[in-house]
Amino acid sequence: MMLIDMHLHPIFYKDICQDEEKLEFRKDAFGVWKQSPMDWEEAFVEMDYGGIMKSALLPLDLTTTEGGWIVTNEEVAQLVSAYPERLIGFASVDPHREDALEVLRHAFDDLGLRGLKLNPSKQKFYPTEDCMEPIYAFCESRNKPIIFHAGMSWEPDAPAKYAHPLAFEEVLIRHPKLRCCLAHFAWPWVREMVMLMIKYPNVYTDTSVLYLDSPEESMERLFTVDMGKYWFERAFPKQVMFASNTPRFRAFKLKRALDKIPMRDWARENLYYKNALRFLTGEEDV
């Protein structure tokens, strides 16, 4: 069965780790220090072991809050250009930049990136702020989806108040055609995330949930305790995507855990790849 990982932070791939100063900024801003740069050959072996055909690369622009990028749009485009059959590139922009729309135009039109990644906690904005409306309108005009960080973040200086799932509801009401993924099941606010999916068909989430136990124990809790064990299949089968949050968590371990969650084949296909295609393209029949 094909598998698409919709949440990978490409901070430790050697192709974009040549500058030591930028790498140290990346580690400090993202809050991961113990890992080191790796070759793509190693990464692809790990993807193949987990059955992952494609991974979505997520940059982050922290220009006005921390003075730099964790990974730039150009670096993502460089990686995708080298491995287009395995990688999907997203863009980012700091919403407080005066040239935010120009950054997005370049990312979508010149670099060919497929959507937008934003992190309200790290970028210090509420989803309903006035500066966001032009960004939403621009993404709608280009049929580009947005992945938001939602819920708790382990990253340094990332207050959760900006990323509570209820902070997004007015955006979903105002922009019913804008496809939004509130990542990480908005953990720990899983029930609030479920409520949003029931109410708004344009909102998605993903499985890159913080796990405090083993991946198996955490996915079992997510799909059978935090939610009823039939909720995904019965209520929002087209709104949850497979995602790992690599490098914090390994995709093959998450896949192993999700394989043990009982669900019908069509629901698993949705979770593992069809919902990602719907999110990326806006097309219902995939």
XYZ file of C-alpha atoms in Angstrom:
286
model
C 0.000 0.000 0.000
C 1.357 3.411 -0.970
C 2.256 5.747 1.900
C 2.742 9.526 1.942
C 4.335 11.203 4.975
C 2.894 14.711 5.172
C 5.121 16.125 7.921
C 8.898 16.025 7.617
C 11.306 18.744 8.774
C 14.387 18.459 6.508
C 16.800 20.040 8.952
C 19.531 17.383 8.927
C 20.045 16.503 5.257
C 23.629 17.078 4.105
C 22.644 18.820 0.883
C 21.513 21.850 2.923
C 23.821 21.511 5.960
C 27.049 22.952 4.556
C 26.886 26.188 6.576
C 27.761 25.452 10.236
C 26.342 28.738 11.525
C 22.990 28.133 9.819
C 22.938 24.559 11.095
C 23.453 25.714 14.683
C 20.656 28.268 14.300
C 18.456 25.493 12.934
C 19.192 23.204 15.886
C 18.581 25.938 18.462
C 15.382 27.222 16.850
C 13.930 23.752 16.311
C 15.109 22.377 19.633
C 16.933 19.265 18.370
C 20.646 19.017 19.144
C 21.650 15.350 19.320
C 21.229 14.451 15.649
C 23.676 15.178 12.869
C 23.489 15.599 9.069
C 22.650 12.486 7.081
C 22.877 11.436 3.440
C 19.732 11.042 1.366
C 20.724 7.470 0.632
C 20.317 6.725 4.335
C 17.019 8.608 4.425
C 15.646 6.707 1.443
C 16.575 3.352 2.991
C 14.537 4.361 6.034
C 11.628 5.522 3.854
C 11.696 2.276 1.883
C 11.759 0.238 5.098
C 8.562 1.995 6.175
C 6.958 1.739 2.742
C 6.935 5.519 2.326
C 6.864 6.608 -1.304
C 6.825 10.388 -0.759
C 7.507 12.832 2.068
C 6.373 16.451 2.391
C 9.217 18.802 3.347
C 8.291 21.699 5.644
C 10.409 24.870 5.972
C 9.815 27.676 8.492
C 10.419 31.422 8.194
C 11.270 33.073 11.537
C 12.568 36.327 10.067
C 10.850 38.784 12.423
C 10.778 36.606 15.554
C 14.231 34.995 15.573
C 16.095 36.549 12.655
C 16.315 33.629 10.242
C 14.849 30.488 8.712
C 14.917 26.975 10.128
C 14.862 25.782 6.502
C 14.298 28.153 3.559
C 11.901 27.820 0.648
C 14.882 27.734 -1.700
C 16.469 24.865 0.237
C 13.240 22.863 0.040
C 13.009 23.542 -3.701
C 16.640 22.412 -4.087
C 15.894 19.091 -2.389
C 12.698 18.502 -4.349
C 14.487 19.295 -7.603
C 17.084 16.641 -6.797
C 14.533 13.965 -5.821
C 11.158 14.909 -7.357
C 9.852 11.351 -7.323
C 10.242 11.094 -3.512
C 9.699 14.604 -2.144
C 6.871 17.168 -1.968
C 7.893 20.744 -1.223
C 5.993 23.231 0.935
C 6.753 26.918 1.418
C 6.765 29.089 4.514
C 6.538 32.810 5.172
C 6.686 34.940 8.296
C 3.224 36.591 8.343
C 4.655 39.756 9.887
C 6.978 40.406 6.930
C 5.983 43.389 4.823
C 6.859 41.393 1.705
C 4.978 38.233 2.765
C 2.895 38.010 -0.413
C 5.941 38.502 -2.629
C 7.709 35.682 -0.778
C 4.698 33.456 -1.449
C 4.473 34.450 -5.115
C 8.113 33.472 -5.587
C 7.622 30.201 -3.692
C 4.541 29.137 -5.649
C 5.246 30.581 -9.099
C 9.031 30.307 -9.385
C 9.945 27.484 -7.003
C 6.855 25.373 -7.678
C 6.105 24.609 -4.033
C 2.818 22.845 -3.312
C 1.447 24.567 -0.212
C 2.232 26.700 2.843
C 3.537 25.729 6.297
C 2.935 28.070 9.238
C 3.617 27.707 12.951
C 1.618 30.222 15.014
C 3.502 29.352 18.206
C 6.974 29.961 16.769
C 5.962 32.801 14.451
C 3.936 34.499 17.220
C 0.610 35.159 15.526
C -3.008 34.281 16.120
C -4.716 32.723 13.075
C -7.383 35.462 13.011
C -4.954 38.420 12.936
C -5.472 40.956 10.154
C -2.082 40.177 8.602
C -3.301 36.663 7.824
C -6.238 37.567 5.594
C -4.159 38.471 2.497
C -2.214 35.232 2.947
C -5.383 33.155 3.123
C -6.813 34.919 0.071
C -3.605 34.377 -1.889
C -3.490 30.669 -1.053
C -7.135 30.319 -2.054
C -6.473 32.061 -5.367
C -3.661 29.586 -6.138
C -5.447 26.492 -4.750
C -2.658 25.983 -2.212
C -3.365 24.235 1.119
C -1.929 25.352 4.460
C -0.390 23.146 7.141
C -0.505 24.834 10.544
C 1.273 23.618 13.616
C -1.491 23.095 16.202
C -1.428 22.134 19.865
C 1.703 21.699 21.935
C 5.153 22.347 20.505
C 8.437 21.086 21.895
C 10.270 23.875 20.118
C 11.820 26.551 22.356
C 9.823 29.750 22.878
C 6.631 28.414 21.300
C 3.589 29.296 23.460
C 0.655 26.956 22.894
C -1.880 29.791 23.266
C -1.337 30.722 19.619
C -2.037 27.190 18.376
C -5.099 26.025 20.307
C -7.460 24.438 17.753
C -10.333 26.754 18.708
C -8.189 29.704 17.589
C -8.655 28.487 13.994
C -12.431 28.121 13.885
C -13.210 31.603 12.572
C -10.678 31.053 9.770
C -12.481 27.866 8.763
C -15.796 29.716 8.747
C -14.501 32.653 6.698
C -12.610 30.485 4.218
C -14.670 27.328 3.570
C -12.722 26.527 0.383
C -9.273 26.884 1.976
C -7.852 23.467 2.847
C -6.188 23.667 6.261
C -4.358 20.956 8.169
C -4.113 21.530 11.919
C -1.214 19.171 12.506
C -0.485 16.781 15.367
C -4.208 16.184 16.067
C -3.777 19.491 17.955
C -2.553 17.385 20.880
C -3.489 17.528 23.743
C -6.787 18.986 22.445
C -7.803 15.925 20.443
C -11.545 16.193 21.144
C -11.553 19.843 20.083
C -9.794 18.815 16.870
C -12.431 16.143 16.283
C -15.163 18.734 16.774
C -13.641 20.940 14.079
C -13.420 18.060 11.604
C -17.050 17.162 12.190
C -18.149 20.769 11.578
C -15.804 21.799 8.763
C -14.987 19.521 5.810
C -12.109 21.808 4.752
C -10.062 21.075 7.896
C -7.646 18.142 8.134
C -5.290 16.860 10.786
C -2.399 14.402 10.837
C -0.955 11.606 12.948
C 2.286 13.333 13.965
C 1.135 13.212 17.580
C 3.510 13.623 20.488
C 3.843 10.181 22.025
C 4.704 9.813 25.692
C 4.748 6.014 25.609
C 5.733 3.732 22.729
C 4.347 4.579 19.281
C 2.054 1.543 19.564
C 0.654 2.615 22.914
C 0.200 6.216 21.821
C -1.586 5.400 18.551
C -3.834 2.924 20.362
C -4.761 5.631 22.842
C -5.369 8.190 20.078
C -7.648 5.926 18.024
C -9.471 4.121 20.860
C -9.399 6.356 23.985
C -8.969 9.985 22.935
C -11.460 9.100 20.200
C -14.001 6.328 19.950
C -12.554 3.422 17.985
C -14.976 3.962 15.063
C -14.920 7.766 14.980
C -12.322 8.046 12.212
C -14.126 5.669 9.854
C -17.641 6.903 10.609
C -17.267 10.651 11.073
C -14.191 12.070 9.288
C -12.560 9.347 7.128
C -11.302 11.874 4.555
C -9.696 14.334 6.971
C -6.778 12.535 8.707
C -3.381 12.142 7.014
C -0.375 9.991 7.845
C 2.473 12.158 9.148
C 5.522 11.459 11.277
C 7.114 14.752 12.398
C 10.561 13.474 11.371
C 13.236 13.972 12.726
C 11.562 14.031 16.158
C 9.769 10.764 15.437
C 10.527 8.109 12.846
C 7.961 7.391 10.154
C 8.585 3.633 10.027
C 7.872 3.344 13.767
C 4.622 5.261 13.398
C 3.598 3.123 10.422
C 4.285 -0.016 12.451
C 2.049 1.319 15.232
C -0.784 2.359 12.916
C -0.733 -1.004 11.151
C -1.930 -2.486 14.454
C -4.972 -0.203 14.720
C -8.044 -2.089 13.405
C -9.690 -0.350 10.456
C -11.114 -1.364 7.114
C -8.895 -1.328 4.041
C -10.566 1.698 2.439
C -10.097 3.725 5.637
C -6.428 2.751 5.846
C -5.926 3.781 2.208
C -7.451 7.157 3.036
C -5.198 7.562 6.064
C -2.010 6.418 4.367
C -2.216 8.304 1.070
C -5.598 9.237 -0.419
C -6.315 12.012 2.073
C -2.898 13.507 1.377
C -3.743 13.622 -2.338
C -7.105 15.255 -1.563
C -5.379 17.817 0.634
C -2.709 18.619 -1.947
C -4.984 18.869 -4.987
C -8.465 19.665 -3.700
C -9.805 16.830 -5.842
C -12.344 14.565 -4.172
C -12.007 11.565 -6.475
C -8.481 10.248 -5.986
